Short mmCIF file of C-alpha atoms in Angstrom, two decimals:
data_model
loop_
_atom_site.label_atom_id
_atom_site.label_comp_id
_atom_site.label_asym_id
_atom_site.label_seq_id
_atom_site.Cartn_x
_atom_site.Cartn_y
_atom_site.Cartn_z
CA MET A 1 -14.19 -2.71 14.06
CA LEU A 2 -10.76 -4.05 13.17
CA PRO A 3 -8.71 -3.17 11.20
CA ASN A 4 -10.10 0.37 11.34
CA MET A 5 -9.89 2.52 14.45
CA LEU A 6 -11.73 5.65 15.45
CA LEU A 7 -9.29 7.99 17.15
CA ILE A 8 -10.81 9.58 20.19
CA GLU A 9 -8.98 12.24 22.15
CA ASN A 10 -7.78 11.02 25.58
CA GLU A 11 -8.94 7.49 24.85
CA THR A 12 -6.87 6.17 21.99
CA PHE A 13 -3.64 8.13 22.28
CA HIS A 14 -0.59 7.92 24.46
CA PHE A 15 0.92 11.39 24.58
CA ILE A 16 4.70 11.58 24.39
CA ASN A 17 7.22 14.35 23.94
CA LYS A 18 10.31 14.71 21.82
CA GLU A 19 12.56 13.96 24.79
CA ASN A 20 11.15 10.47 25.34
CA LEU A 21 10.15 9.77 21.73
CA ARG A 22 13.05 7.47 20.84
CA ASN A 23 12.88 5.55 24.13
CA GLU A 24 9.14 5.00 23.73
CA ILE A 25 9.45 3.85 20.13
CA LYS A 26 12.32 1.53 21.08
CA LYS A 27 10.20 0.02 23.87
CA TYR A 28 7.38 -0.68 21.45
CA LYS A 29 9.80 -2.22 18.97
CA ASP A 30 11.27 -4.45 21.67
CA ASP A 31 7.73 -5.54 22.59
CA GLY A 32 7.19 -6.75 19.04
CA TYR A 33 5.24 -3.81 17.60
CA ARG A 34 5.77 -2.73 14.03
CA MET A 35 5.56 0.82 12.83
CA CYS A 36 2.40 1.06 10.77
CA SER A 37 2.48 4.74 9.83
CA ILE A 38 3.28 8.26 11.00
CA THR A 39 0.69 10.97 10.51
CA CYS A 40 1.34 14.69 10.67
CA GLU A 41 -1.30 17.36 11.15
CA ARG A 42 -0.85 21.08 11.55
CA LEU A 43 -2.08 22.81 14.71
CA GLY A 44 -2.04 26.49 13.84
CA GLU A 45 0.94 28.58 12.78
CA GLU A 46 3.49 27.38 15.31
CA GLU A 47 2.74 23.77 16.13
CA PHE A 48 2.05 20.40 14.60
CA GLU A 49 1.19 16.97 15.90
CA LEU A 50 2.87 13.74 14.88
CA THR A 51 1.03 10.51 15.54
CA TYR A 52 3.00 7.28 15.46
CA HIS A 53 0.68 4.36 14.71
CA MET A 54 2.12 1.13 16.08
CA ASP A 55 0.58 -2.23 15.27
CA LEU A 56 0.64 -5.52 17.14
CA ASN A 57 -1.56 -8.40 15.99
CA TYR A 58 -3.78 -6.06 13.95
CA GLU A 59 -4.42 -3.73 16.93
CA LEU A 60 -3.18 -0.17 16.75
CA THR A 61 -1.61 1.88 19.50
CA ASN A 62 -1.18 5.58 18.77
CA LEU A 63 1.57 7.74 20.21
CA ARG A 64 0.95 11.43 19.77
CA LEU A 65 3.54 14.15 20.00
CA VAL A 66 2.93 17.88 19.74
CA GLY A 67 5.90 19.80 18.43
CA LYS A 68 6.93 23.26 17.32
CA TYR A 69 8.28 24.05 13.87
CA SER A 70 11.08 25.99 15.56
CA GLU A 71 12.36 22.82 17.28
CA LYS A 72 14.16 19.76 16.02
CA ILE A 73 12.37 16.42 16.36
CA PRO A 74 14.49 13.28 16.82
CA SER A 75 14.24 10.91 13.89
CA ILE A 76 13.26 7.30 14.60
CA SER A 77 14.62 6.07 11.26
CA HIS A 78 17.55 4.36 12.97
CA ILE A 79 15.05 2.35 15.01
CA PHE A 80 12.53 1.73 12.22
CA PRO A 81 14.17 2.36 8.81
CA SER A 82 10.71 2.58 7.24
CA ALA A 83 10.25 5.90 9.09
CA LEU A 84 12.75 7.61 6.82
CA LEU A 85 10.24 8.19 4.02
CA HIS A 86 7.57 9.46 6.44
CA GLU A 87 9.96 11.90 8.11
CA ASN A 88 11.42 13.15 4.84
CA GLU A 89 7.90 13.65 3.51
CA TYR A 90 6.99 15.81 6.51
CA LYS A 91 10.21 17.72 6.15
CA ASP A 92 9.09 18.52 2.59
CA LEU A 93 5.42 19.13 3.13
CA PHE A 94 5.37 20.68 6.61
CA GLY A 95 8.92 21.94 7.10
CA ILE A 96 9.57 19.85 10.21
CA ASP A 97 13.24 19.59 11.09
CA PHE A 98 14.10 15.97 11.94
CA GLU A 99 17.38 15.25 13.62
CA ASP A 100 19.72 12.50 12.48
CA LEU A 101 17.71 11.05 9.59
CA LEU A 102 18.92 7.74 8.17
CA ILE A 103 18.83 9.32 4.69
CA ASP A 104 18.21 13.07 4.52
CA TYR A 105 16.73 14.30 1.28
CA LYS A 106 17.09 17.87 2.59
CA GLY A 107 13.53 18.88 1.78
CA ASN A 108 13.67 17.59 -1.79
CA LEU A 109 12.02 14.18 -1.52
CA TYR A 110 9.00 15.36 -3.52
CA ILE A 111 9.40 19.10 -3.88
CA PRO A 112 12.03 20.36 -6.33
CA ALA A 113 14.41 23.10 -5.25
CA ASP A 114 12.30 25.77 -6.99
CA GLY A 115 8.94 24.33 -5.88
CA THR A 116 6.42 25.64 -3.35
CA LYS A 117 7.84 25.14 0.13
CA ASN A 118 5.86 23.32 2.80
CA PRO A 119 2.53 23.18 0.96
CA LEU A 120 0.64 21.40 3.75
CA ARG A 121 1.75 23.73 6.56
CA MET B 1 39.49 0.47 -6.56
CA ALA B 2 37.31 3.57 -6.79
CA LYS B 3 33.59 2.95 -6.49
CA THR B 4 31.21 3.85 -9.29
CA ILE B 5 27.77 5.37 -8.87
CA ILE B 6 25.22 4.18 -11.41
CA PRO B 7 21.86 5.96 -11.57
CA PHE B 8 19.22 3.30 -12.19
CA GLY B 9 16.04 5.07 -13.26
CA PRO B 10 13.85 7.00 -13.21
CA GLN B 11 13.72 6.21 -16.91
CA HIS B 12 14.84 2.65 -17.53
CA PRO B 13 13.58 0.04 -20.01
CA VAL B 14 12.86 -2.51 -17.29
CA LEU B 15 11.40 -0.17 -14.68
CA PRO B 16 7.66 0.39 -15.03
CA GLU B 17 7.70 3.17 -12.45
CA PRO B 18 9.68 6.41 -12.08
CA LEU B 19 11.92 5.35 -9.24
CA GLN B 20 15.58 6.24 -9.16
CA LEU B 21 18.16 4.15 -7.37
CA LYS B 22 21.65 5.55 -6.97
CA LEU B 23 23.72 2.37 -6.96
CA VAL B 24 27.15 2.62 -5.41
CA MET B 25 29.08 -0.18 -7.12
CA ASP B 26 32.27 -2.03 -6.36
CA GLU B 27 32.84 -3.61 -9.77
CA ASP B 28 29.66 -5.68 -10.31
CA THR B 29 28.49 -5.71 -6.72
CA VAL B 30 26.11 -3.18 -5.19
CA VAL B 31 27.60 -1.65 -2.07
CA GLU B 32 24.81 0.81 -1.32
CA ALA B 33 21.51 1.77 -2.89
CA ILE B 34 19.82 5.09 -2.26
CA PRO B 35 16.25 5.41 -3.54
CA ALA B 36 15.00 8.73 -4.86
CA ILE B 37 11.42 9.56 -5.75
CA GLY B 38 9.49 12.74 -6.42
CA TYR B 39 8.90 12.49 -10.17
CA VAL B 40 5.11 12.05 -9.99
CA HIS B 41 4.10 13.87 -6.82
CA ARG B 42 0.71 15.43 -7.51
CA GLY B 43 -0.22 16.85 -4.11
CA LEU B 44 -3.42 14.78 -3.86
CA GLU B 45 -3.56 15.05 -0.08
CA LYS B 46 -3.63 18.84 -0.39
CA LEU B 47 -6.25 18.59 -3.13
CA ALA B 48 -8.43 16.43 -0.89
CA GLU B 49 -8.58 19.27 1.67
CA LEU B 50 -10.05 21.57 -0.96
CA LYS B 51 -12.81 19.24 -2.13
CA ASP B 52 -16.09 18.04 -0.68
CA PHE B 53 -15.57 14.73 1.14
CA ASN B 54 -17.82 13.00 -1.43
CA GLN B 55 -15.72 14.37 -4.29
CA THR B 56 -12.59 13.08 -2.56
CA VAL B 57 -13.64 9.54 -3.57
CA TYR B 58 -12.73 10.52 -7.15
CA ILE B 59 -9.39 11.87 -5.98
CA VAL B 60 -8.35 8.81 -3.99
CA GLU B 61 -9.26 6.38 -6.73
CA ARG B 62 -6.83 8.29 -8.93
CA VAL B 63 -3.94 7.82 -6.50
CA CYS B 64 -3.16 4.70 -8.49
CA GLY B 65 -4.59 3.03 -11.56
CA ILE B 66 -3.80 -0.50 -10.43
CA CYS B 67 -5.19 -0.48 -6.89
CA SER B 68 -7.72 2.25 -7.67
CA PHE B 69 -10.77 0.39 -6.35
CA MET B 70 -9.19 -0.44 -3.01
CA HIS B 71 -8.05 3.12 -2.45
CA SER B 72 -11.61 4.32 -2.70
CA MET B 73 -12.75 1.36 -0.60
CA ALA B 74 -10.36 2.31 2.23
CA TYR B 75 -11.46 5.92 2.04
CA VAL B 76 -15.21 5.35 2.04
CA ARG B 77 -14.91 2.80 4.85
CA GLY B 78 -13.08 5.42 6.93
CA ILE B 79 -15.70 8.10 6.29
CA GLU B 80 -18.47 5.59 7.05
CA ASP B 81 -16.82 4.76 10.37
CA ILE B 82 -16.55 8.43 11.35
CA MET B 83 -20.17 9.07 10.43
CA GLY B 84 -21.49 5.81 11.89
CA VAL B 85 -22.89 4.66 8.55
CA VAL B 86 -23.65 0.96 8.17
CA ILE B 87 -23.91 -0.13 4.56
CA PRO B 88 -26.07 -3.01 3.32
CA GLU B 89 -24.58 -6.51 3.27
CA ARG B 90 -24.97 -6.71 -0.49
CA ALA B 91 -22.74 -3.65 -0.83
CA GLU B 92 -20.09 -5.32 1.35
CA PHE B 93 -20.09 -8.37 -0.90
CA LEU B 94 -19.92 -6.26 -4.05
CA ARG B 95 -16.91 -4.45 -2.61
CA VAL B 96 -15.14 -7.74 -1.92
CA ILE B 97 -15.91 -9.10 -5.40
CA TRP B 98 -14.50 -6.02 -7.11
CA ALA B 99 -11.58 -5.87 -4.67
CA GLU B 100 -10.54 -9.45 -5.38
CA ILE B 101 -10.96 -8.96 -9.12
CA ALA B 102 -8.70 -5.92 -8.79
CA ARG B 103 -6.17 -8.03 -6.88
CA ILE B 104 -6.16 -10.59 -9.70
CA GLN B 105 -5.45 -7.97 -12.35
CA SER B 106 -2.75 -6.41 -10.18
CA HIS B 107 -0.96 -9.72 -9.66
CA LEU B 108 -1.24 -10.56 -13.36
CA LEU B 109 0.31 -7.19 -14.10
CA TYR B 110 3.11 -8.02 -11.67
CA LEU B 111 3.72 -11.43 -13.27
CA GLY B 112 4.02 -9.78 -16.67
CA LEU B 113 6.44 -7.16 -15.42
CA ILE B 114 8.65 -9.65 -13.63
CA ALA B 115 8.71 -11.83 -16.77
CA ASP B 116 9.73 -8.76 -18.75
CA GLY B 117 12.38 -8.10 -16.08
CA PHE B 118 14.14 -11.35 -16.81
CA GLY B 119 13.67 -11.01 -20.55
CA PHE B 120 10.80 -13.48 -20.98
CA GLU B 121 8.82 -11.26 -23.35
CA SER B 122 6.33 -13.87 -24.55
CA LEU B 123 5.36 -14.71 -20.96
CA PHE B 124 4.90 -10.98 -20.27
CA MET B 125 2.54 -10.74 -23.26
CA GLU B 126 0.59 -13.84 -22.24
CA THR B 127 -0.04 -12.69 -18.67
CA TRP B 128 -1.11 -9.25 -19.81
CA LYS B 129 -3.38 -10.80 -22.43
CA ASP B 130 -5.13 -12.62 -19.59
CA ARG B 131 -5.22 -9.42 -17.60
CA GLU B 132 -7.24 -7.95 -20.45
CA LYS B 133 -10.01 -10.46 -19.63
CA ILE B 134 -10.17 -9.05 -16.10
CA LEU B 135 -10.31 -5.50 -17.44
CA ASP B 136 -13.11 -6.63 -19.76
CA VAL B 137 -15.00 -7.89 -16.68
CA MET B 138 -14.46 -4.50 -15.02
CA GLU B 139 -15.85 -2.78 -18.10
CA PHE B 140 -18.80 -5.15 -18.34
CA THR B 141 -19.76 -4.68 -14.69
CA THR B 142 -19.05 -0.96 -14.30
CA GLY B 143 -18.50 0.63 -17.69
CA ASN B 144 -14.81 1.37 -17.01
CA ARG B 145 -11.72 -0.78 -17.31
CA VAL B 146 -9.38 0.78 -14.79
CA ILE B 147 -10.92 3.47 -12.59
CA ILE B 148 -14.34 1.99 -12.02
CA SER B 149 -15.91 4.50 -9.57
CA ALA B 150 -17.99 1.81 -7.91
CA ASN B 151 -17.55 3.04 -4.33
CA LYS B 152 -19.32 5.90 -2.65
CA VAL B 153 -19.90 6.90 0.96
CA GLY B 154 -22.84 4.74 1.98
CA GLY B 155 -22.35 1.83 -0.40
CA GLN B 156 -21.92 1.21 -4.07
CA THR B 157 -22.77 3.24 -7.15
CA LYS B 158 -23.49 0.15 -9.27
CA ASP B 159 -24.99 -3.27 -8.77
CA MET B 160 -24.27 -6.58 -10.43
CA THR B 161 -26.83 -8.83 -12.11
CA GLN B 162 -26.85 -12.58 -12.63
CA GLU B 163 -25.51 -11.95 -16.12
CA HIS B 164 -22.52 -10.17 -14.58
CA PHE B 165 -21.92 -13.00 -12.13
CA THR B 166 -22.03 -15.56 -14.94
CA ALA B 167 -19.47 -13.58 -16.94
CA ILE B 168 -17.21 -13.18 -13.91
CA LEU B 169 -17.31 -16.89 -13.08
CA LYS B 170 -16.54 -17.80 -16.68
CA THR B 171 -13.55 -15.46 -16.65
CA MET B 172 -12.37 -16.89 -13.33
CA ASP B 173 -12.39 -20.37 -14.87
CA GLU B 174 -10.37 -19.15 -17.85
CA ILE B 175 -7.84 -17.31 -15.69
CA GLU B 176 -7.48 -20.28 -13.36
CA ALA B 177 -6.70 -22.59 -16.27
CA LYS B 178 -4.02 -20.23 -17.56
CA LEU B 179 -2.59 -19.73 -14.08
CA LYS B 180 -1.93 -23.45 -13.82
CA GLU B 181 0.28 -23.06 -16.89
CA TYR B 182 2.04 -19.99 -15.47
CA ASP B 183 2.56 -21.86 -12.22
CA LYS B 184 4.81 -24.32 -14.05
CA VAL B 185 6.88 -21.55 -15.60
CA PHE B 186 7.28 -19.11 -12.71
CA ILE B 187 7.79 -21.80 -10.11
CA ASN B 188 9.53 -24.65 -11.91
CA ASN B 189 11.26 -23.27 -14.99
CA TYR B 190 15.04 -23.67 -14.72
CA SER B 191 15.88 -20.28 -16.26
CA VAL B 192 13.36 -18.40 -14.14
CA LYS B 193 14.58 -20.07 -10.97
CA LYS B 194 18.17 -19.22 -11.86
CA ARG B 195 17.18 -15.55 -11.83
CA THR B 196 15.01 -15.63 -8.70
CA VAL B 197 16.00 -18.34 -6.21
CA GLY B 198 18.33 -17.02 -3.52
CA ILE B 199 18.15 -13.50 -4.98
CA GLY B 200 17.06 -10.48 -2.94
CA TYR B 201 16.75 -12.28 0.36
CA LEU B 202 14.75 -10.63 3.14
CA SER B 203 14.57 -12.51 6.44
CA LEU B 204 11.62 -12.52 8.81
CA GLU B 205 13.59 -10.29 11.17
CA ASP B 206 14.24 -7.86 8.33
CA VAL B 207 10.52 -7.78 7.55
CA LYS B 208 9.81 -6.66 11.11
CA GLU B 209 12.74 -4.24 11.18
CA TYR B 210 11.73 -2.57 7.93
CA ALA B 211 7.97 -2.94 8.57
CA ALA B 212 7.43 -4.55 5.16
CA VAL B 213 3.86 -5.41 4.24
CA GLY B 214 1.90 -7.58 1.85
CA PRO B 215 3.43 -10.31 -0.33
CA MET B 216 6.91 -8.90 0.45
CA ALA B 217 6.38 -9.82 4.09
CA ARG B 218 4.39 -13.02 3.57
CA ALA B 219 7.13 -14.38 1.30
CA SER B 220 9.50 -14.21 4.28
CA GLY B 221 7.23 -16.18 6.56
CA TRP B 222 5.15 -13.45 8.17
CA ALA B 223 1.56 -14.68 8.25
CA TRP B 224 -0.12 -11.28 8.34
CA ASP B 225 -3.05 -10.36 6.11
CA LEU B 226 -5.48 -7.61 7.06
CA ARG B 227 -8.34 -9.52 5.44
CA GLN B 228 -8.07 -11.97 8.34
CA THR B 229 -9.61 -9.31 10.60
CA GLY B 230 -12.84 -9.95 8.71
CA TYR B 231 -13.53 -6.45 7.48
CA SER B 232 -16.22 -5.91 4.87
CA ALA B 233 -17.57 -9.29 3.69
CA TYR B 234 -14.30 -11.16 4.33
CA LYS B 235 -15.74 -12.40 7.61
CA TYR B 236 -18.07 -14.65 5.61
CA LEU B 237 -15.31 -16.10 3.43
CA ASP B 238 -13.00 -18.96 4.17
CA PHE B 239 -9.29 -18.43 3.54
CA GLU B 240 -5.84 -18.30 5.14
CA PRO B 241 -2.91 -15.96 4.44
CA VAL B 242 -0.63 -17.21 1.69
CA VAL B 243 2.81 -17.61 3.23
CA GLU B 244 6.17 -18.80 1.95
CA THR B 245 9.40 -18.91 3.91
CA GLY B 246 12.04 -18.55 1.16
CA GLY B 247 12.27 -14.77 1.55
CA ASP B 248 13.74 -14.40 -1.94
CA CYS B 249 12.41 -13.21 -5.31
CA HIS B 250 11.18 -16.72 -6.09
CA ALA B 251 9.14 -16.85 -2.87
CA ARG B 252 7.53 -13.50 -3.71
CA ASN B 253 6.53 -14.81 -7.13
CA VAL B 254 5.05 -17.92 -5.54
CA VAL B 255 3.08 -15.88 -3.01
CA ARG B 256 1.55 -13.70 -5.70
CA ILE B 257 0.61 -16.64 -7.91
CA ARG B 258 -0.98 -18.48 -4.99
CA GLU B 259 -2.79 -15.30 -3.95
CA THR B 260 -4.22 -15.05 -7.45
CA PHE B 261 -5.61 -18.58 -7.11
CA GLN B 262 -6.92 -17.58 -3.70
CA SER B 263 -8.60 -14.45 -5.08
CA ILE B 264 -10.35 -16.54 -7.73
CA ASP B 265 -11.68 -18.76 -4.95
CA LEU B 266 -12.75 -15.72 -2.90
CA VAL B 267 -14.65 -14.28 -5.86
CA ARG B 268 -16.46 -17.61 -6.32
CA GLN B 269 -17.28 -17.77 -2.60
CA ALA B 270 -18.53 -14.19 -2.55
CA ILE B 271 -20.74 -14.70 -5.59
CA SER B 272 -22.23 -17.84 -4.08
CA LYS B 273 -23.03 -16.04 -0.80
CA ILE B 274 -24.04 -12.53 -1.89
CA PRO B 275 -27.46 -11.65 -0.47
CA GLU B 276 -30.19 -9.75 -2.25
CA GLY B 277 -30.95 -6.23 -1.13
CA GLU B 278 -30.01 -2.61 -1.42
CA ILE B 279 -26.54 -1.49 -2.49
CA ALA B 280 -26.38 1.83 -0.65
CA VAL B 281 -27.90 3.85 2.16
CA GLN B 282 -28.59 7.53 2.16
CA VAL B 283 -25.93 9.49 3.99
CA LYS B 284 -26.71 12.80 5.61
CA GLY B 285 -24.39 15.16 7.40
CA THR B 286 -20.64 15.68 7.32
CA PRO B 287 -17.79 13.80 8.96
CA LYS B 288 -16.41 15.01 12.27
CA GLY B 289 -13.65 13.03 13.97
CA GLU B 290 -10.53 11.07 13.17
CA VAL B 291 -10.18 7.55 11.92
CA ILE B 292 -7.52 5.16 10.73
CA SER B 293 -8.88 3.02 7.92
CA ARG B 294 -6.80 0.08 6.75
CA ILE B 295 -7.20 -2.32 3.90
CA GLU B 296 -5.20 -5.15 2.31
CA GLN B 297 -4.34 -3.92 -1.16
CA PRO B 298 -2.55 -6.19 -3.67
CA ARG B 299 0.83 -4.80 -2.56
CA GLY B 300 -0.02 -4.90 1.13
CA GLU B 301 -1.54 -2.84 3.89
CA ALA B 302 -2.75 0.66 2.98
CA VAL B 303 -3.43 3.09 5.82
CA TYR B 304 -5.79 6.03 5.52
CA TYR B 305 -5.82 8.69 8.22
CA ILE B 306 -8.92 10.87 7.83
CA LYS B 307 -9.80 13.86 9.93
CA GLY B 308 -13.08 15.69 9.50
CA ASN B 309 -14.11 18.89 11.22
CA GLY B 310 -17.85 18.77 10.70
CA THR B 311 -17.77 20.67 7.42
CA LYS B 312 -17.85 19.23 3.93
CA ASN B 313 -14.06 19.67 3.63
CA LEU B 314 -11.69 17.35 5.41
CA ASP B 315 -9.05 18.75 7.73
CA ARG B 316 -6.56 16.14 6.70
CA LEU B 317 -6.24 13.07 4.54
CA ARG B 318 -3.06 11.10 4.87
CA ILE B 319 -2.45 7.96 2.81
CA ARG B 320 0.33 5.49 3.58
CA THR B 321 0.46 3.04 0.71
CA PRO B 322 2.11 -0.39 0.79
CA THR B 323 4.94 0.59 -1.58
CA PHE B 324 5.71 3.51 0.73
CA ALA B 325 6.29 0.92 3.45
CA ASN B 326 8.20 -1.52 1.23
CA ILE B 327 10.67 0.79 -0.54
CA PRO B 328 13.05 0.97 2.46
CA THR B 329 13.58 -2.81 2.13
CA ILE B 330 15.75 -1.91 -0.86
CA LEU B 331 18.31 -0.64 1.65
CA LYS B 332 18.57 -4.22 2.94
CA MET B 333 18.08 -6.31 -0.20
CA LEU B 334 20.31 -4.58 -2.74
CA PRO B 335 23.67 -4.24 -0.95
CA GLY B 336 25.71 -7.33 -1.79
CA SER B 337 23.67 -8.15 -4.89
CA GLN B 338 24.94 -8.18 -8.45
CA LEU B 339 24.05 -5.41 -10.87
CA PRO B 340 21.99 -7.67 -13.22
CA ASP B 341 19.83 -8.71 -10.23
CA VAL B 342 18.89 -5.14 -9.28
CA PRO B 343 15.89 -4.91 -11.65
CA ILE B 344 14.46 -8.26 -10.51
CA ILE B 345 14.86 -7.44 -6.82
CA THR B 346 13.29 -4.01 -7.31
CA LEU B 347 10.42 -5.42 -9.35
CA THR B 348 9.58 -8.00 -6.68
CA ILE B 349 8.57 -5.16 -4.39
CA ASP B 350 5.88 -4.59 -7.05
CA PRO B 351 6.56 -0.88 -6.77
CA CYS B 352 3.81 1.59 -7.41
CA ILE B 353 5.39 5.01 -7.28
CA SER B 354 2.23 6.94 -8.08
CA CYS B 355 0.80 5.39 -4.90
CA THR B 356 3.97 6.23 -2.98
CA GLU B 357 4.09 9.88 -3.93
CA ARG B 358 0.42 10.72 -4.37
#
């Protein structure tokens, strides 16, 4: 099926939390994984899920984190600089507060100051 | 001495895309470069949630006009995986033929833009004149030059006849002959090399650090090409990733030229092997589940996350395009470079901002 991957609950995800997020991502980086993408999906009014898709030799491993909009999520952009655009995008589109971003566009990566806030939330 | 901040873009004569770089300068040397985007965000991911999943094919192929076909190819492949749809072999070959033709026109576009970047206007015009032949092939085979709407969930909307194949092969021969001339200029011309060799260096370690993809990564020695996984009809074709180790602007030019030669060969192989048969299957039902669909676009790996909930509307469509992955490499390549080299370095990413912002 490579390079595609069906994502099946409890089979293709490793669940992590915001406390161990950076350590887990660092471990994957040290093992030679590259960060393929980060996906964000809303889960109701209060929560969202972030899925970190890590690739090694064309195979994906998916780390899933469930977070609350009221909490700060640690940024991994100091580990993988390519994460900075993903995280700023989700700050814009979902209103997720990422901590310690490599470059912080303060919610204005795509959305202008007078634009609709958090349109995907 | 006080540092100067020069805004490069979003409107600039040499930049084909609305990207802004805030360049912090120490005299002529770039100290820091901060990219800024957001000038062409259209909210296509939100729009996709409001449309029927079949209509979303028309949305995704309008993410970008250059890699339009492969956007829809990634999307329909993802939906087909969720729904367990297996398309006919002929449809797989047709997808590969159009995909590689699209890659050729994208790389010819790049060659023209990079020539324009170092002031070689006649070379820019020549490469784009040849690109017109590819667009003519698109029009002949599908009726449209740019957004060809050849993909649908379940297969293809159009077929090709022997007359089409003959025209394509003739055009491949013409493009190949011209490419051999461009090869001499882009790779061996003294003036071109002066502007590209040793400029914008990205090491193999940097590629992994910044998760660069596509020709950006392969020019630094990373032999990674999603087509090697054998998706679609690539499993029947014989090829290796095009890799250079220079890591500079020159190496990226070489990779793209060699990939154009390779795409011509892949088109010929696909046409020689395409089986007879149907081009689509009937698809019933609606998608329920999540999938990651990946494809090797001209600029690199594109990642589609698709989530269906069993209705005709998708829960979520998330597109990570190759330029989205490659833009952060600017943070590594530009500091330490000279101001006149900024356009060339930026152009060698082959940026597509409409892809990046959706």
